[in-house]
mmCIF file of C-alpha atoms and ligand atoms in Angstrom:
data_model
loop_
_atom_site.group_PDB
_atom_site.id
_atom_site.type_symbol
_atom_site.label_atom_id
_atom_site.label_comp_id
_atom_site.label_asym_id
_atom_site.label_seq_id
_atom_site.Cartn_x
_atom_site.Cartn_y
_atom_site.Cartn_z
ATOM 1 C CA MET A 1 132.438 0.340 -27.732
ATOM 2 C CA THR A 2 131.951 1.861 -31.165
ATOM 3 C CA LEU A 3 128.897 0.935 -33.166
ATOM 4 C CA GLY A 4 128.873 1.019 -36.968
ATOM 5 C CA ILE A 5 125.510 1.951 -38.457
ATOM 6 C CA ILE A 6 125.013 1.343 -42.174
ATOM 7 C CA ALA A 7 122.120 2.332 -44.414
ATOM 8 C CA ALA A 8 122.015 1.910 -48.177
ATOM 9 C CA MET A 9 120.117 5.092 -49.028
ATOM 10 C CA SER A 10 120.437 8.624 -47.664
ATOM 11 C CA GLU A 11 116.720 8.777 -46.811
ATOM 12 C CA GLU A 12 117.237 5.773 -44.512
ATOM 13 C CA LEU A 13 119.790 7.672 -42.413
ATOM 14 C CA GLU A 14 118.315 11.180 -42.656
ATOM 15 C CA ILE A 15 116.278 11.188 -39.408
ATOM 16 C CA LEU A 16 119.087 9.558 -37.439
ATOM 17 C CA LEU A 17 121.726 12.057 -38.580
ATOM 18 C CA GLN A 18 119.567 14.898 -37.239
ATOM 19 C CA ASP A 19 119.916 13.381 -33.744
ATOM 20 C CA MET A 20 123.659 12.838 -33.995
ATOM 21 C CA SER A 21 126.313 15.128 -32.547
ATOM 22 C CA LEU A 22 128.962 14.938 -35.195
ATOM 23 C CA GLU A 23 132.666 14.862 -34.272
ATOM 24 C CA VAL A 24 134.387 14.049 -37.563
ATOM 25 C CA LYS A 25 133.139 13.545 -41.084
ATOM 26 C CA LYS A 26 135.401 11.767 -43.595
ATOM 27 C CA VAL A 27 134.873 10.674 -47.170
ATOM 28 C CA LYS A 28 136.364 7.310 -48.115
ATOM 29 C CA ALA A 29 135.531 5.335 -51.257
ATOM 30 C CA ASN A 30 133.038 8.093 -52.068
ATOM 31 C CA MET A 31 131.089 7.333 -48.851
ATOM 32 C CA THR A 32 130.721 9.804 -45.974
ATOM 33 C CA PHE A 33 131.582 8.329 -42.579
ATOM 34 C CA ASN A 34 129.924 10.339 -39.774
ATOM 35 C CA LYS A 35 131.698 9.733 -36.457
ATOM 36 C CA GLY A 36 130.145 11.056 -33.279
ATOM 37 C CA LYS A 37 127.653 10.476 -30.497
ATOM 38 C CA LEU A 38 124.170 9.200 -31.083
ATOM 39 C CA TRP A 39 121.696 8.629 -28.256
ATOM 40 C CA GLY A 40 124.631 8.467 -25.812
ATOM 41 C CA LYS A 41 126.770 5.990 -27.770
ATOM 42 C CA ASP A 42 129.891 6.275 -29.945
ATOM 43 C CA VAL A 43 128.859 5.548 -33.494
ATOM 44 C CA VAL A 44 130.065 5.773 -37.062
ATOM 45 C CA ALA A 45 127.048 6.196 -39.340
ATOM 46 C CA VAL A 46 127.355 5.871 -43.093
ATOM 47 C CA VAL A 47 125.293 5.625 -46.258
ATOM 48 C CA CYS A 48 126.903 2.842 -48.299
ATOM 49 C CA GLY A 49 124.950 3.097 -51.538
ATOM 50 C CA ILE A 50 122.929 0.357 -53.153
ATOM 51 C CA GLY A 51 124.048 -3.194 -53.810
ATOM 52 C CA LYS A 52 126.397 -5.831 -52.463
ATOM 53 C CA VAL A 53 129.715 -4.348 -53.609
ATOM 54 C CA ASN A 54 129.039 -0.911 -52.070
ATOM 55 C CA ALA A 55 127.888 -2.557 -48.854
ATOM 56 C CA ALA A 56 130.963 -4.796 -48.658
ATOM 57 C CA ILE A 57 133.434 -1.938 -49.243
ATOM 58 C CA CYS A 58 131.698 0.170 -46.607
ATOM 59 C CA THR A 59 131.668 -2.600 -44.014
ATOM 60 C CA GLN A 60 135.355 -3.360 -44.572
ATOM 61 C CA ILE A 61 136.227 0.325 -44.032
ATOM 62 C CA LEU A 62 134.228 0.289 -40.780
ATOM 63 C CA ALA A 63 136.184 -2.802 -39.727
ATOM 64 C CA SER A 64 139.698 -1.824 -40.829
ATOM 65 C CA GLU A 65 139.760 1.929 -40.309
ATOM 66 C CA TYR A 66 137.165 2.593 -37.609
ATOM 67 C CA LYS A 67 137.633 -0.724 -35.747
ATOM 68 C CA VAL A 68 133.920 -0.837 -34.940
ATOM 69 C CA ASP A 69 132.924 -3.415 -32.347
ATOM 70 C CA LYS A 70 129.427 -4.072 -33.668
ATOM 71 C CA VAL A 71 127.513 -3.366 -36.850
ATOM 72 C CA ILE A 72 123.818 -2.658 -37.307
ATOM 73 C CA ASN A 73 122.319 -2.298 -40.751
ATOM 74 C CA VAL A 74 118.912 -0.674 -41.056
ATOM 75 C CA GLY A 75 116.813 0.111 -44.081
ATOM 76 C CA VAL A 76 113.936 -1.039 -46.198
ATOM 77 C CA ALA A 77 113.272 -4.388 -47.851
ATOM 78 C CA GLY A 78 110.744 -6.324 -49.878
ATOM 79 C CA GLY A 79 108.444 -8.599 -47.882
ATOM 80 C CA ILE A 80 108.104 -12.264 -48.853
ATOM 81 C CA GLY A 81 105.084 -14.275 -47.831
ATOM 82 C CA LYS A 82 101.475 -13.428 -47.362
ATOM 83 C CA GLU A 83 101.517 -12.131 -43.812
ATOM 84 C CA ILE A 84 104.218 -9.508 -44.200
ATOM 85 C CA TYR A 85 103.080 -6.002 -45.110
ATOM 86 C CA PRO A 86 104.686 -2.598 -45.674
ATOM 87 C CA GLY A 87 105.643 -1.055 -42.327
ATOM 88 C CA ASP A 88 106.360 -4.438 -40.704
ATOM 89 C CA ILE A 89 109.846 -5.152 -39.379
ATOM 90 C CA VAL A 90 112.019 -8.127 -40.248
ATOM 91 C CA ILE A 91 114.980 -8.829 -37.960
ATOM 92 C CA ALA A 92 117.407 -11.193 -39.660
ATOM 93 C CA ASP A 93 118.750 -14.086 -37.649
ATOM 94 C CA ASN A 94 120.702 -15.220 -40.705
ATOM 95 C CA LEU A 95 121.348 -14.088 -44.270
ATOM 96 C CA VAL A 96 122.175 -15.633 -47.644
ATOM 97 C CA GLU A 97 123.319 -14.110 -50.956
ATOM 98 C CA HIS A 98 120.487 -15.347 -53.179
ATOM 99 C CA ASP A 99 122.282 -14.479 -56.440
ATOM 100 C CA MET A 100 125.350 -16.623 -55.692
ATOM 101 C CA ASP A 101 125.025 -19.545 -58.100
ATOM 102 C CA THR A 102 127.570 -22.339 -58.496
ATOM 103 C CA THR A 103 124.889 -24.970 -58.950
ATOM 104 C CA ALA A 104 126.876 -26.151 -62.017
ATOM 105 C CA PHE A 105 129.306 -27.687 -59.474
ATOM 106 C CA GLY A 106 126.532 -29.249 -57.430
ATOM 107 C CA ASP A 107 126.335 -26.502 -54.782
ATOM 108 C CA PRO A 108 122.942 -25.309 -53.561
ATOM 109 C CA HIS A 109 121.829 -21.832 -54.685
ATOM 110 C CA GLY A 110 123.311 -19.241 -52.333
ATOM 111 C CA GLN A 111 126.322 -21.290 -51.241
ATOM 112 C CA ILE A 112 129.558 -19.343 -51.602
ATOM 113 C CA PRO A 113 131.971 -21.962 -52.925
ATOM 114 C CA ARG A 114 134.766 -23.037 -50.583
ATOM 115 C CA MET A 115 133.283 -21.088 -47.688
ATOM 116 C CA ASP A 116 132.765 -22.889 -44.385
ATOM 117 C CA THR A 117 129.202 -21.665 -43.942
ATOM 118 C CA PHE A 118 126.025 -21.493 -46.019
ATOM 119 C CA ASP A 119 124.364 -18.619 -44.186
ATOM 120 C CA PHE A 120 125.731 -15.713 -42.141
ATOM 121 C CA LYS A 121 124.325 -15.744 -38.630
ATOM 122 C CA CYS A 122 123.496 -12.545 -36.791
ATOM 123 C CA ASP A 123 124.720 -12.031 -33.251
ATOM 124 C CA THR A 124 122.151 -13.618 -30.939
ATOM 125 C CA GLU A 125 122.420 -10.834 -28.333
ATOM 126 C CA LEU A 126 121.805 -8.126 -30.934
ATOM 127 C CA VAL A 127 118.852 -10.093 -32.332
ATOM 128 C CA GLU A 128 117.442 -10.343 -28.817
ATOM 129 C CA LEU A 129 117.940 -6.596 -28.199
ATOM 130 C CA ALA A 130 116.165 -5.878 -31.481
ATOM 131 C CA ARG A 131 113.329 -8.237 -30.614
ATOM 132 C CA LYS A 132 112.862 -6.571 -27.201
ATOM 133 C CA ALA A 133 113.028 -3.097 -28.740
ATOM 134 C CA CYS A 134 110.295 -4.079 -31.217
ATOM 135 C CA LYS A 135 108.056 -5.218 -28.389
ATOM 136 C CA SER A 136 108.353 -1.826 -26.733
ATOM 137 C CA ILE A 137 107.125 -0.051 -29.868
ATOM 138 C CA LYS A 138 103.391 -0.278 -30.314
ATOM 139 C CA ASP A 139 101.681 -1.149 -33.592
ATOM 140 C CA ILE A 140 104.688 -2.665 -35.342
ATOM 141 C CA ASN A 141 104.521 -6.290 -36.464
ATOM 142 C CA THR A 142 107.867 -8.015 -36.157
ATOM 143 C CA PHE A 143 109.257 -11.144 -37.785
ATOM 144 C CA VAL A 144 112.559 -12.880 -37.116
ATOM 145 C CA GLY A 145 114.119 -15.132 -39.746
ATOM 146 C CA ARG A 146 116.185 -15.229 -42.907
ATOM 147 C CA ILE A 147 116.806 -12.231 -45.139
ATOM 148 C CA VAL A 148 118.259 -12.839 -48.603
ATOM 149 C CA SER A 149 120.250 -10.281 -50.582
ATOM 150 C CA GLY A 150 121.187 -9.933 -54.227
ATOM 151 C CA ASP A 151 121.944 -7.303 -56.833
ATOM 152 C CA GLU A 152 118.339 -7.173 -57.984
ATOM 153 C CA PHE A 153 115.255 -5.156 -57.035
ATOM 154 C CA VAL A 154 112.807 -8.056 -56.836
ATOM 155 C CA ALA A 155 109.540 -7.150 -58.533
ATOM 156 C CA SER A 156 107.852 -10.364 -59.676
ATOM 157 C CA ILE A 157 105.686 -13.016 -58.072
ATOM 158 C CA GLU A 158 107.735 -15.804 -59.704
ATOM 159 C CA LYS A 159 110.929 -14.519 -58.105
ATOM 160 C CA ILE A 160 109.470 -14.126 -54.609
ATOM 161 C CA GLN A 161 107.958 -17.589 -54.840
ATOM 162 C CA TRP A 162 111.397 -18.925 -55.779
ATOM 163 C CA LEU A 163 113.093 -17.051 -52.905
ATOM 164 C CA GLU A 164 110.508 -18.441 -50.500
ATOM 165 C CA LYS A 165 110.828 -22.016 -51.778
ATOM 166 C CA GLU A 166 114.609 -22.077 -52.172
ATOM 167 C CA PHE A 167 115.622 -20.114 -49.045
ATOM 168 C CA SER A 168 112.526 -19.898 -46.789
ATOM 169 C CA ALA A 169 113.271 -16.164 -46.792
ATOM 170 C CA LEU A 170 111.056 -13.605 -45.057
ATOM 171 C CA SER A 171 112.431 -10.642 -46.917
ATOM 172 C CA CYS A 172 114.752 -9.586 -49.724
ATOM 173 C CA GLU A 173 117.026 -6.602 -50.167
ATOM 174 C CA MET A 174 120.331 -5.726 -51.784
ATOM 175 C CA GLU A 175 123.002 -5.308 -49.059
ATOM 176 C CA GLY A 176 122.377 -7.238 -45.829
ATOM 177 C CA ALA A 177 124.053 -10.554 -46.692
ATOM 178 C CA SER A 178 127.076 -8.733 -48.030
ATOM 179 C CA ILE A 179 127.456 -6.725 -44.793
ATOM 180 C CA ALA A 180 126.985 -9.999 -42.915
ATOM 181 C CA HIS A 181 129.634 -11.689 -45.078
ATOM 182 C CA VAL A 182 132.231 -8.981 -44.318
ATOM 183 C CA CYS A 183 131.377 -8.990 -40.593
ATOM 184 C CA TYR A 184 131.763 -12.780 -40.573
ATOM 185 C CA LEU A 185 135.223 -12.529 -42.155
ATOM 186 C CA ASN A 186 136.260 -9.843 -39.646
ATOM 187 C CA ASN A 187 134.653 -11.481 -36.607
ATOM 188 C CA ILE A 188 132.354 -8.552 -35.863
ATOM 189 C CA PRO A 189 128.944 -9.154 -34.263
ATOM 190 C CA PHE A 190 126.166 -7.743 -36.437
ATOM 191 C CA VAL A 191 122.436 -7.592 -36.970
ATOM 192 C CA ILE A 192 120.386 -6.611 -40.019
ATOM 193 C CA ILE A 193 117.010 -4.971 -39.401
ATOM 194 C CA ARG A 194 114.716 -4.097 -42.253
ATOM 195 C CA SER A 195 111.383 -2.384 -42.477
ATOM 196 C CA ILE A 196 109.132 -3.577 -45.291
ATOM 197 C CA SER A 197 108.510 -1.047 -48.080
ATOM 198 C CA ASP A 198 106.840 -3.372 -50.637
ATOM 199 C CA ASN A 199 105.878 -6.975 -51.306
ATOM 200 C CA ALA A 200 108.514 -7.580 -54.011
ATOM 201 C CA ASN A 201 105.700 -8.283 -56.463
ATOM 202 C CA ASN A 202 104.672 -6.735 -59.765
ATOM 203 C CA GLY A 203 103.830 -3.291 -58.314
ATOM 204 C CA ALA A 204 106.836 -3.266 -55.978
ATOM 205 C CA HIS A 205 108.488 -0.152 -57.393
ATOM 206 C CA MET A 206 105.317 1.902 -56.835
ATOM 207 C CA ASP A 207 104.779 0.574 -53.297
ATOM 208 C CA PHE A 208 108.443 1.255 -52.626
ATOM 209 C CA GLU A 209 108.005 4.963 -53.427
ATOM 210 C CA LYS A 210 104.828 5.154 -51.353
ATOM 211 C CA PHE A 211 105.825 3.211 -48.244
ATOM 212 C CA THR A 212 109.553 3.960 -47.886
ATOM 213 C CA PRO A 213 108.980 7.069 -45.687
ATOM 214 C CA ILE A 214 106.840 5.034 -43.223
ATOM 215 C CA ALA A 215 109.293 2.136 -43.318
ATOM 216 C CA VAL A 216 112.222 4.471 -42.598
ATOM 217 C CA LYS A 217 110.347 6.033 -39.678
ATOM 218 C CA ASN A 218 109.718 2.595 -38.188
ATOM 219 C CA SER A 219 113.278 1.338 -38.555
ATOM 220 C CA THR A 220 114.727 4.559 -37.095
ATOM 221 C CA ALA A 221 112.389 4.339 -34.071
ATOM 222 C CA LEU A 222 113.481 0.767 -33.568
ATOM 223 C CA LEU A 223 117.166 1.574 -33.923
ATOM 224 C CA LYS A 224 116.826 4.283 -31.280
ATOM 225 C CA GLU A 225 115.319 1.781 -28.820
ATOM 226 C CA ILE A 226 118.146 -0.660 -29.529
ATOM 227 C CA VAL A 227 120.946 1.873 -29.150
ATOM 228 C CA LEU A 228 119.426 3.199 -25.909
ATOM 229 C CA SER A 229 119.285 -0.351 -24.529
ATOM 230 C CA MET A 230 122.912 -1.236 -25.430
HETATM 231 N N1 ADE B 1 114.448 -3.104 -51.076
HETATM 232 C C1 ADE B 1 113.171 -2.720 -50.891
HETATM 233 N N2 ADE B 1 112.337 -3.443 -51.649
HETATM 234 C C2 ADE B 1 113.097 -4.309 -52.348
HETATM 235 C C3 ADE B 1 112.827 -5.310 -53.319
HETATM 236 N N3 ADE B 1 111.588 -5.546 -53.717
HETATM 237 N N4 ADE B 1 113.867 -6.008 -53.828
HETATM 238 C C4 ADE B 1 115.132 -5.751 -53.419
HETATM 239 N N5 ADE B 1 115.454 -4.826 -52.524
HETATM 240 C C5 ADE B 1 114.446 -4.101 -51.976
#
């Protein structure tokens, strides 16, 4: 079993790479694929860069060239809703691309036209492993629900209110749904786990800078628990 681990930003993978015993490092599509052993498992860990296109290219390489059996995406995200704060964890059970818009043809926001699904569902076993791993880590609040992704750093109350109303989303980021989309097309079980770095509101970019290190620490601790339990 080979596990693909994707993060969008180098700081999200930094701690994890220190624990990894590297076998081969290859650059493809300007992304570095680190193949080796991590916490006793065969993994390929990679920083994909920001946004849906980078994430999709990276996931397809993991599928086609590394033949990974499962994919986990970790990183930070904006929290939606009053009870979610920086440092909290959101485990996606499904994802939607919030910037997909063919409403002119009568489709709902987020629907990819001519696709046989509205949302991309995470693997139930991986969600359960993540949920259990969260329970074993003290002082981390965990939520399970929908994450929405789009090529936008959300930083306004109007936009989060829209994302909440339109999609009942718990969190927003810029890669998860795209990774989910590629995994769906390739039949690869996946889960997206995000640690909240900001509340996607007017001061989001400042909170992001402040809370990202804590958020990264939390999601790495969680990932370790998950990988150890696999
Ligand atoms: N990642 C972290 N915070 C985010 C936000 N507010 N919008 C989109 N992606 C994010």
